Amino acid sequence: MTPALIWFRQDLRLDDNPALHAAQDRPLLACYILDDEAAAGWAHGGAQRWWLHHSLAALRDALASRGATLHLAVGRAEAVVPQLAAAIGASEVHAGRLYEPWARRRDEAVAKALQAEGRRLVLHSSSLLHEPHRVRTGQGKPYSVYTPFSRAIFALGEPPPPLPAPGKLHAPADAAEGVPLETLGLLPERDWWREFPRHWTPGEDGARSRLRRFAARALEGYDGARNTPGVEGTSGLSPHLRFGELSPRQVWHAAREAGAKGEATFLKEILWREFSYHLLWHRQELPEAPLQANFAQFPWQPDAKLLRAWQRGRTGYPIVDAGMRQLWRMGWMHNRVRMIAGSLLVKHLLQPWQAGAAWFWDTLLDGDLASNSASWQWVAGCGADAAPYFRVFNPTLQGEKFDADGAYVRHWVPELAKLPDKYLHKPWEAPDLVLRGAGVRLGADYPRPIVEHAAGRARALDAYAALRAEA
Ligand code: FAD
């Protein structure tokens, strides 16, 4: 049998891996290519690089335990993939399909290069429940609104069951040696990621155990707890899904089998991911340009100082600052707080949503071009299916509602921990005596609000009105 090359990209797992499954009976070489040049501005952010390092180590060991080698390389995939395929005499290269515009261009180039030598690139559906080009409205168009999209997906019925992991694998005779993992230089030099290992275990085993834990415990209460950032009410599966250590099919079926109360709401969240990919596939400008074209004229007021205060969690709004510090230290932020923090940046502070998306891209372990871009456009009100721009979150009320007992803010903004609940989300209203009693010196230990809510809201609405007047 002719050997095959398996090109791992965003499906770093053995279970339910259609590319691996298709070639498991042949001699095979597995490879991963770090090709930052092709990804251009969308190469892995710093936090993702940490994850990728550990995920590749786990994949390498899992493959080795079955008799296969993970060949690591750095360079342009258009050159490396054909070289590797030729070296082992592979007639086919199997890979999971990617949806990012840069990756689509690259796959076309790789397919062409392989074809020129009589070889084939075979792409498999491995990171979505349904291929975005297959899901269409009654008029044959792509969806631009989430609710009808999700209904259409539910109407398609259950996704197929996950494929089993392969048993023993066989290496080809001439498997070339790749570079050591350390050569990829993925671990950031500064150890700002030192808390990550306390929260996360990259790799397929870590993904599986987190899914099991969530299905057994938190799924039951997901409906109620998923909006409370101070409790572990969500799955925390996003980085595992981002790197394909789990497939959405596995997650879907595990949630179904658990038979817990939160199932329907949870599956709808999984479909938000699916919808983001649908948008990215059909609107390739998603990461860079507003889907509502008139927003290209929005009068943003880029300001490096404001952006930095937001990034560092020093806006004076405790719920926002807690979120931004959680992001920095944990590489992840609760969804509710992503919305509140994002809203403050683009509305009260009039900073372009792309600046927020870029910071998230660098600091999120789950940084995903489809979900990040679609969510930021949603927050900014310029996306396909967006909350209207004029709906401006009040960060104080959001904090009081979703972090009523203050557990979240007290954990991530410890300098406010001793404030009573009444003032925790608005320390600037606390009487001096209360502040002194809690050991807080406003403006010294903790900042005053970077912008007053009513003034920030009014400025945002003025900017929006100016945009509409121009349209
Ligand atoms: P759960 O509540 O357990 O949900 C399960 C899974 O469903 C998630 O792992 C995720 O894959 C998917 N999901 C849930 N909500 C969404 C959503 N709104 N959009 C897309 N998928 C969703 N998610 C990312 O995976 N990567 C990103 O880069 C990203 N950037 C975001 C930026 C902003 C401004 C906002 C508001 C949201 C962003 N999200 C992103 C969506 C969401 O916040 C995360 O998916 C979620 O917080 C992950 O935590 P979880 O796995 O515990 O979620």
XYZ file of N, CA and C in Angstrom, residues 377-460:
252
model
N -17.478 41.805 16.401
C -18.401 42.561 15.534
C -19.784 42.617 16.190
N -20.143 41.558 16.867
C -21.437 41.526 17.565
C -21.440 42.585 18.674
N -20.367 42.590 19.468
C -20.264 43.559 20.575
C -20.294 44.990 20.030
N -19.589 45.222 18.924
C -19.491 46.582 18.376
C -20.754 46.982 17.626
N -21.638 46.041 17.404
C -22.897 46.374 16.724
C -22.762 46.468 15.221
N -21.635 45.995 14.661
C -21.451 46.146 13.217
C -21.465 44.805 12.499
N -21.812 43.732 13.228
C -21.790 42.401 12.627
C -23.078 42.074 11.904
N -23.133 40.842 11.415
C -24.306 40.424 10.643
C -25.530 40.370 11.547
N -25.326 39.826 12.735
C -26.452 39.539 13.622
C -26.101 40.178 14.959
N -26.047 41.517 14.973
C -25.442 42.182 16.118
C -26.485 42.781 17.037
N -26.111 42.901 18.325
C -26.926 43.714 19.221
C -26.777 45.142 18.702
N -27.854 45.914 18.648
C -27.730 47.247 18.060
C -26.721 48.106 18.816
N -26.025 48.950 18.076
C -24.967 49.760 18.683
C -25.495 50.588 19.848
N -26.747 51.075 19.717
C -27.244 51.996 20.751
C -27.594 51.296 22.054
N -27.531 49.962 22.099
C -27.742 49.277 23.378
C -26.398 49.216 24.117
N -26.219 50.123 25.060
C -24.911 50.243 25.725
C -25.001 49.620 27.122
N -24.171 48.617 27.362
C -24.154 47.986 28.689
C -23.750 48.995 29.754
N -24.424 48.956 30.890
C -23.963 49.719 32.052
C -23.100 48.768 32.883
N -21.781 49.004 32.937
C -20.898 48.006 33.575
C -21.181 47.829 35.067
N -21.716 48.865 35.695
C -22.009 48.727 37.132
C -23.209 47.801 37.323
N -24.274 48.065 36.573
C -25.468 47.217 36.709
C -25.174 45.781 36.286
N -24.365 45.633 35.229
C -23.998 44.277 34.788
C -23.258 43.539 35.907
N -22.346 44.254 36.567
C -21.593 43.656 37.679
C -22.540 43.254 38.798
N -23.444 44.173 39.156
C -24.354 43.892 40.279
C -25.286 42.729 39.957
N -25.647 42.624 38.693
C -26.582 41.550 38.319
C -25.884 40.181 38.244
N -24.746 40.165 37.577
C -24.144 38.847 37.298
C -23.067 38.429 38.306
N -22.624 39.391 39.118
C -21.659 39.043 40.170
C -22.197 39.611 41.483
N -23.440 39.221 41.771
C -24.163 39.845 42.887
C -23.434 39.644 44.225
N -22.837 38.480 44.424
C -22.151 38.268 45.708
C -20.694 38.720 45.650
N -20.276 39.219 44.480
C -18.933 39.797 44.358
C -17.798 38.785 44.316
N -18.130 37.499 44.205
C -17.057 36.482 44.273
C -16.024 36.688 43.161
N -16.509 37.056 41.987
C -15.607 37.196 40.823
C -14.676 38.397 41.004
N -15.267 39.547 41.329
C -14.444 40.751 41.483
C -13.481 40.581 42.657
N -13.950 40.010 43.734
C -13.055 39.866 44.908
C -11.861 38.971 44.577
N -12.100 37.970 43.721
C -10.991 37.075 43.376
C -9.954 37.770 42.492
N -10.424 38.463 41.441
C -9.480 38.991 40.452
C -9.018 40.416 40.746
N -9.778 41.128 41.589
C -9.359 42.500 41.965
C -9.261 42.535 43.493
N -8.245 41.866 44.039
C -8.213 41.671 45.498
C -8.132 42.978 46.270
N -7.656 44.053 45.644
C -7.553 45.319 46.404
C -8.931 45.851 46.792
N -10.008 45.314 46.176
C -11.362 45.753 46.540
C -12.070 44.728 47.437
N -11.370 43.639 47.764
C -12.048 42.489 48.395
C -12.806 42.843 49.663
N -12.316 43.840 50.380
C -12.942 44.124 51.688
C -14.104 45.107 51.590
N -14.395 45.593 50.410
C -15.544 46.498 50.277
C -16.833 45.717 50.481
N -17.840 46.324 51.112
C -19.129 45.615 51.212
C -19.782 45.479 49.835
N -20.653 44.466 49.681
C -21.303 44.200 48.386
C -21.896 45.470 47.778
N -22.485 46.281 48.654
C -23.207 47.466 48.192
C -22.332 48.382 47.312
N -21.034 48.439 47.623
C -20.157 49.366 46.887
C -19.144 48.638 45.983
N -19.177 47.333 46.013
C -18.114 46.592 45.312
C -18.061 46.932 43.819
N -19.212 47.120 43.202
C -19.228 47.403 41.763
C -19.258 48.902 41.462
N -19.225 49.719 42.495
C -19.167 51.188 42.308
C -18.421 51.818 43.491
N -17.131 51.508 43.597
C -16.371 51.993 44.756
C -16.363 53.512 44.849
N -16.526 54.208 43.724
C -16.509 55.683 43.749
C -17.707 56.265 44.505
N -18.725 55.446 44.769
C -19.878 55.939 45.536
C -19.735 55.649 47.034
N -18.721 54.901 47.396
C -18.558 54.535 48.812
C -18.120 55.746 49.625
N -18.708 55.958 50.813
C -18.254 57.041 51.673
C -16.797 56.812 52.097
N -16.119 57.893 52.403
C -14.693 57.796 52.778
C -14.446 56.764 53.882
N -15.369 56.783 54.848
C -15.204 55.887 55.977
C -15.199 54.417 55.530
N -16.114 54.113 54.606
C -16.205 52.731 54.090
C -14.929 52.383 53.316
N -14.489 53.308 52.503
C -13.257 53.061 51.724
C -12.080 52.823 52.677
N -11.988 53.697 53.681
C -10.872 53.554 54.633
C -10.947 52.200 55.340
N -12.163 51.845 55.745
C -12.365 50.571 56.450
C -11.958 49.386 55.588
N -12.110 49.532 54.264
C -11.769 48.423 53.358
C -10.331 48.529 52.862
N -9.642 49.572 53.324
C -8.234 49.741 52.924
C -8.076 50.152 51.467
N -9.056 50.876 50.934
C -8.978 51.282 49.518
C -8.764 52.794 49.427
N -7.703 53.198 48.721
C -7.507 54.634 48.422
C -7.774 54.799 46.938
N -8.964 55.362 46.623
C -9.339 55.509 45.204
C -8.368 56.453 44.511
N -7.974 56.084 43.318
C -7.003 56.916 42.595
C -5.573 56.515 42.931
N -5.380 55.725 44.009
C -4.029 55.257 44.350
C -3.985 53.731 44.252
N -4.755 53.032 45.114
C -4.763 51.557 45.054
C -5.584 51.064 43.869
N -6.636 51.803 43.606
C -7.547 51.379 42.532
C -8.042 52.641 41.817
N -8.091 52.623 40.474
C -8.434 53.857 39.749
C -9.896 54.273 39.898
N -10.110 55.565 39.719
C -11.487 56.042 39.548
C -11.918 55.665 38.143
N -13.262 55.664 37.858
C -13.716 55.253 36.519
C -13.031 56.063 35.411
N -12.625 55.376 34.395
C -11.874 55.982 33.290
C -12.752 56.963 32.521
N -14.051 56.693 32.560
C -15.021 57.600 31.979
C -16.309 57.393 32.772
N -17.024 58.471 32.984
C -18.269 58.338 33.740
C -19.303 57.662 32.826
N -20.087 56.735 33.370
C -20.963 55.924 32.518
C -21.894 56.768 31.650
N -22.624 57.719 32.273
C -23.619 58.481 31.505
C -22.939 59.285 30.397
N -21.773 59.868 30.710
C -21.068 60.670 29.707
C -20.549 59.767 28.580
N -20.009 58.607 28.952
C -19.486 57.672 27.950
C -20.594 57.171 27.037
N -21.726 56.893 27.646
C -22.861 56.399 26.877
C -23.327 57.481 25.889
N -23.438 58.717 26.397
C -23.918 59.807 25.545
C -22.946 60.031 24.376
N -21.645 59.940 24.654
C -20.647 60.150 23.593
C -20.752 59.047 22.529
N -20.966 57.820 23.015
C -21.099 56.690 22.075
C -22.334 56.902 21.194
